[in-house]
C-alpha positions as YAML, in Angstrom:
chain: A
units: angstrom
residues:
- id: 1
  name: UNK
  ca: [-27.02, -11.11, -11.65]
- id: 2
  name: UNK
  ca: [-29.98, -11.56, -13.79]
- id: 3
  name: UNK
  ca: [-30.11, -9.15, -16.61]
- id: 4
  name: UNK
  ca: [-33.77, -8.32, -16.12]
- id: 5
  name: UNK
  ca: [-33.17, -7.22, -12.58]
- id: 6
  name: UNK
  ca: [-33.11, -3.56, -11.93]
- id: 7
  name: UNK
  ca: [-29.61, -2.36, -11.03]
- id: 8
  name: UNK
  ca: [-29.30, -0.73, -7.65]
- id: 9
  name: UNK
  ca: [-26.41, 0.53, -5.66]
- id: 10
  name: UNK
  ca: [-26.73, -2.04, -2.88]
- id: 11
  name: UNK
  ca: [-26.63, -4.90, -5.41]
- id: 12
  name: UNK
  ca: [-23.06, -3.81, -6.60]
- id: 13
  name: UNK
  ca: [-20.23, -5.81, -5.28]
- id: 14
  name: UNK
  ca: [-17.82, -3.09, -6.48]
- id: 15
  name: UNK
  ca: [-19.67, -0.51, -4.15]
- id: 16
  name: UNK
  ca: [-19.17, -2.77, -1.29]
- id: 17
  name: UNK
  ca: [-15.55, -3.24, -2.02]
- id: 18
  name: UNK
  ca: [-15.15, 0.52, -2.51]
- id: 19
  name: UNK
  ca: [-16.63, 1.19, 0.92]
- id: 20
  name: UNK
  ca: [-14.55, -1.44, 2.67]
- id: 21
  name: UNK
  ca: [-11.27, -0.16, 1.11]
- id: 22
  name: UNK
  ca: [-12.17, 3.46, 2.09]
- id: 23
  name: UNK
  ca: [-12.84, 2.55, 5.69]
- id: 24
  name: UNK
  ca: [-9.77, 0.46, 5.88]
- id: 25
  name: UNK
  ca: [-7.60, 3.10, 4.36]
- id: 26
  name: UNK
  ca: [-9.10, 5.74, 6.71]
- id: 27
  name: UNK
  ca: [-8.29, 3.56, 9.68]
- id: 28
  name: UNK
  ca: [-4.64, 3.18, 8.48]
- id: 29
  name: UNK
  ca: [-4.33, 6.86, 7.69]
- id: 30
  name: UNK
  ca: [-5.64, 7.86, 11.20]
- id: 31
  name: UNK
  ca: [-3.08, 5.70, 12.83]
- id: 32
  name: UNK
  ca: [-0.21, 6.54, 10.40]
- id: 33
  name: UNK
  ca: [-0.86, 10.25, 10.95]
- id: 34
  name: UNK
  ca: [0.91, 9.84, 14.18]
- id: 35
  name: UNK
  ca: [3.97, 9.17, 12.37]
- id: 36
  name: UNK
  ca: [3.38, 11.68, 9.67]
- id: 37
  name: UNK
  ca: [2.68, 9.02, 6.99]
- id: 38
  name: UNK
  ca: [-0.12, 8.52, 4.50]
- id: 39
  name: UNK
  ca: [-1.22, 4.93, 3.63]
- id: 40
  name: UNK
  ca: [0.44, 5.18, 0.28]
- id: 41
  name: UNK
  ca: [3.72, 6.26, 1.85]
- id: 42
  name: UNK
  ca: [3.32, 3.22, 4.10]
- id: 43
  name: UNK
  ca: [2.99, 0.94, 1.29]
- id: 44
  name: UNK
  ca: [6.24, 2.36, -0.10]
- id: 45
  name: UNK
  ca: [7.92, 1.88, 3.35]
- id: 46
  name: UNK
  ca: [6.67, -1.77, 3.62]
- id: 47
  name: UNK
  ca: [8.32, -2.77, 0.31]
- id: 48
  name: UNK
  ca: [11.67, -1.02, 1.37]
- id: 49
  name: UNK
  ca: [11.51, -2.71, 4.76]
- id: 50
  name: UNK
  ca: [11.77, -5.95, 2.87]
- id: 51
  name: UNK
  ca: [14.44, -4.91, 0.55]
- id: 52
  name: UNK
  ca: [16.16, -1.81, 1.95]
- id: 53
  name: UNK
  ca: [17.17, -0.64, -1.47]
- id: 54
  name: UNK
  ca: [15.20, -0.89, -4.71]
- id: 55
  name: UNK
  ca: [15.28, 0.49, -8.41]
- id: 56
  name: UNK
  ca: [12.30, 2.92, -8.66]
- id: 57
  name: UNK
  ca: [10.81, 1.30, -11.66]
- id: 58
  name: UNK
  ca: [10.67, -2.00, -9.80]
- id: 59
  name: UNK
  ca: [9.25, -0.29, -6.79]
- id: 60
  name: UNK
  ca: [6.55, 1.11, -9.14]
- id: 61
  name: UNK
  ca: [5.80, -2.27, -10.63]
- id: 62
  name: UNK
  ca: [5.57, -3.90, -7.24]
- id: 63
  name: UNK
  ca: [3.07, -1.19, -6.02]
- id: 64
  name: UNK
  ca: [1.33, -0.84, -9.27]
- id: 65
  name: UNK
  ca: [2.02, 3.01, -9.31]
- id: 66
  name: UNK
  ca: [3.24, 4.97, -12.32]
- id: 67
  name: UNK
  ca: [6.16, 7.36, -12.05]
- id: 68
  name: UNK
  ca: [3.86, 10.32, -11.92]
- id: 69
  name: UNK
  ca: [2.50, 9.18, -8.82]
- id: 70
  name: UNK
  ca: [5.41, 7.59, -7.37]
- id: 71
  name: UNK
  ca: [7.93, 10.46, -7.91]
- id: 72
  name: UNK
  ca: [6.14, 13.09, -5.69]
- id: 73
  name: UNK
  ca: [5.58, 10.25, -3.08]
- id: 74
  name: UNK
  ca: [9.23, 9.38, -2.86]
- id: 75
  name: UNK
  ca: [10.25, 13.05, -2.84]
- id: 76
  name: UNK
  ca: [7.94, 13.61, 0.31]
- id: 77
  name: UNK
  ca: [9.66, 10.51, 1.97]
- id: 78
  name: UNK
  ca: [13.16, 12.02, 1.26]
- id: 79
  name: UNK
  ca: [12.02, 15.30, 2.76]
- id: 80
  name: UNK
  ca: [10.95, 13.47, 5.72]
- id: 81
  name: UNK
  ca: [14.54, 11.72, 6.09]
- id: 82
  name: UNK
  ca: [13.09, 8.27, 5.66]
- id: 83
  name: UNK
  ca: [14.60, 7.54, 2.16]
- id: 84
  name: UNK
  ca: [17.43, 8.51, -0.03]
- id: 85
  name: UNK
  ca: [17.42, 8.58, -4.03]
- id: 86
  name: UNK
  ca: [20.58, 8.18, -5.97]
- id: 87
  name: UNK
  ca: [21.33, 7.55, -9.45]
- id: 88
  name: UNK
  ca: [22.56, 3.95, -10.54]
- id: 89
  name: UNK
  ca: [26.44, 3.72, -10.58]
- id: 90
  name: UNK
  ca: [26.57, 1.87, -14.04]
- id: 91
  name: UNK
  ca: [23.37, 3.30, -15.50]
- id: 92
  name: UNK
  ca: [22.82, 6.88, -14.50]
- id: 93
  name: UNK
  ca: [19.14, 6.71, -15.77]
- id: 94
  name: UNK
  ca: [18.22, 4.25, -12.96]
- id: 95
  name: UNK
  ca: [17.08, 5.71, -9.81]
- id: 96
  name: UNK
  ca: [17.88, 3.68, -6.65]
- id: 97
  name: UNK
  ca: [15.75, 4.19, -3.57]
- id: 98
  name: UNK
  ca: [17.06, 3.22, -0.30]
- id: 99
  name: UNK
  ca: [16.03, 3.37, 3.44]
- id: 100
  name: UNK
  ca: [17.78, 5.81, 5.74]
- id: 101
  name: UNK
  ca: [18.31, 4.75, 9.37]
- id: 102
  name: UNK
  ca: [15.31, 6.91, 10.42]
- id: 103
  name: UNK
  ca: [13.25, 4.89, 7.87]
- id: 104
  name: UNK
  ca: [14.35, 1.64, 9.27]
- id: 105
  name: UNK
  ca: [13.73, 2.60, 12.73]
- id: 106
  name: UNK
  ca: [10.18, 3.80, 11.83]
- id: 107
  name: UNK
  ca: [9.23, 0.12, 11.22]
- id: 108
  name: UNK
  ca: [9.15, -0.57, 15.01]
- id: 109
  name: UNK
  ca: [6.52, 2.18, 15.49]
- id: 110
  name: UNK
  ca: [4.36, 1.07, 12.72]
- id: 111
  name: UNK
  ca: [4.43, -2.56, 13.21]
- id: 112
  name: UNK
  ca: [1.38, -2.78, 15.53]
- id: 113
  name: UNK
  ca: [-0.99, -1.07, 13.10]
- id: 114
  name: UNK
  ca: [-1.87, -3.87, 10.76]
- id: 115
  name: UNK
  ca: [-2.73, -6.04, 13.69]
- id: 116
  name: UNK
  ca: [-4.94, -3.30, 15.21]
- id: 117
  name: UNK
  ca: [-6.84, -3.01, 11.99]
- id: 118
  name: UNK
  ca: [-7.16, -6.84, 11.65]
- id: 119
  name: UNK
  ca: [-8.67, -6.95, 15.08]
- id: 120
  name: UNK
  ca: [-11.06, -4.20, 14.39]
- id: 121
  name: UNK
  ca: [-12.30, -5.99, 11.28]
- id: 122
  name: UNK
  ca: [-12.57, -9.11, 13.35]
- id: 123
  name: UNK
  ca: [-12.32, -11.73, 10.61]
- id: 124
  name: UNK
  ca: [-11.53, -15.18, 11.88]
- id: 125
  name: UNK
  ca: [-8.60, -16.83, 10.15]
- id: 126
  name: UNK
  ca: [-10.78, -18.82, 7.76]
- id: 127
  name: UNK
  ca: [-12.67, -15.68, 6.84]
- id: 128
  name: UNK
  ca: [-9.40, -13.71, 6.20]
- id: 129
  name: UNK
  ca: [-8.01, -16.65, 4.07]
- id: 130
  name: UNK
  ca: [-11.25, -16.93, 2.07]
- id: 131
  name: UNK
  ca: [-11.27, -13.06, 1.49]
- id: 132
  name: UNK
  ca: [-7.68, -13.34, 0.54]
- id: 133
  name: UNK
  ca: [-8.47, -15.94, -2.14]
- id: 134
  name: UNK
  ca: [-11.46, -14.07, -3.47]
- id: 135
  name: UNK
  ca: [-9.59, -10.84, -3.82]
- id: 136
  name: UNK
  ca: [-6.69, -12.62, -5.57]
- id: 137
  name: UNK
  ca: [-9.15, -14.01, -8.02]
- id: 138
  name: UNK
  ca: [-10.66, -10.66, -8.67]
- id: 139
  name: UNK
  ca: [-7.10, -9.06, -9.11]
- id: 140
  name: UNK
  ca: [-6.05, -11.76, -11.57]
- id: 141
  name: UNK
  ca: [-9.49, -11.58, -13.50]
- id: 142
  name: UNK
  ca: [-9.25, -7.81, -13.85]
- id: 143
  name: UNK
  ca: [-5.64, -7.71, -15.17]
...
C-alpha cells in the first residue's frame, strides 16, 4: 500500500479477513447449535477426538487459548457430559481432560459440518491450498 493513499475500510485486508471469519464462524455456530455446541467448544472437541485425553495446558497451547478462556469452556463441556476433568496421578497440579463416551459419539453427528461449509464457500482445491498457504504465512509472520 502506498503511504500517500488514503486509508479506507475497503482497502484493509484485515477487514476482509475479519468478515470472512465472522461469516464462517456464524455458519459453524448455526449448524453446531443443533448439537448444543459453540464453535469454540467444537475446536476443543476436534483436538480431543484426535487424542482422547490431554493435559489442559497442552490443550490451551494447541488452541492458543489461555486458562481464563479455556477453564469455563471445559466446564461447560463437562456439564454437557462430553468431557471429564481429573487431576494428574503423579502431579496433582496437572489437569487431564478426557472424552466421555457421549463426547466420542458426538463426532459422527458433527463430521459432515466442515464439508457443508467448504461446499458453501466453494473454493476449488487449488484455491483452498493457496488460501491455506497464505493464512499460514500470516500466522507465522504475526507470532
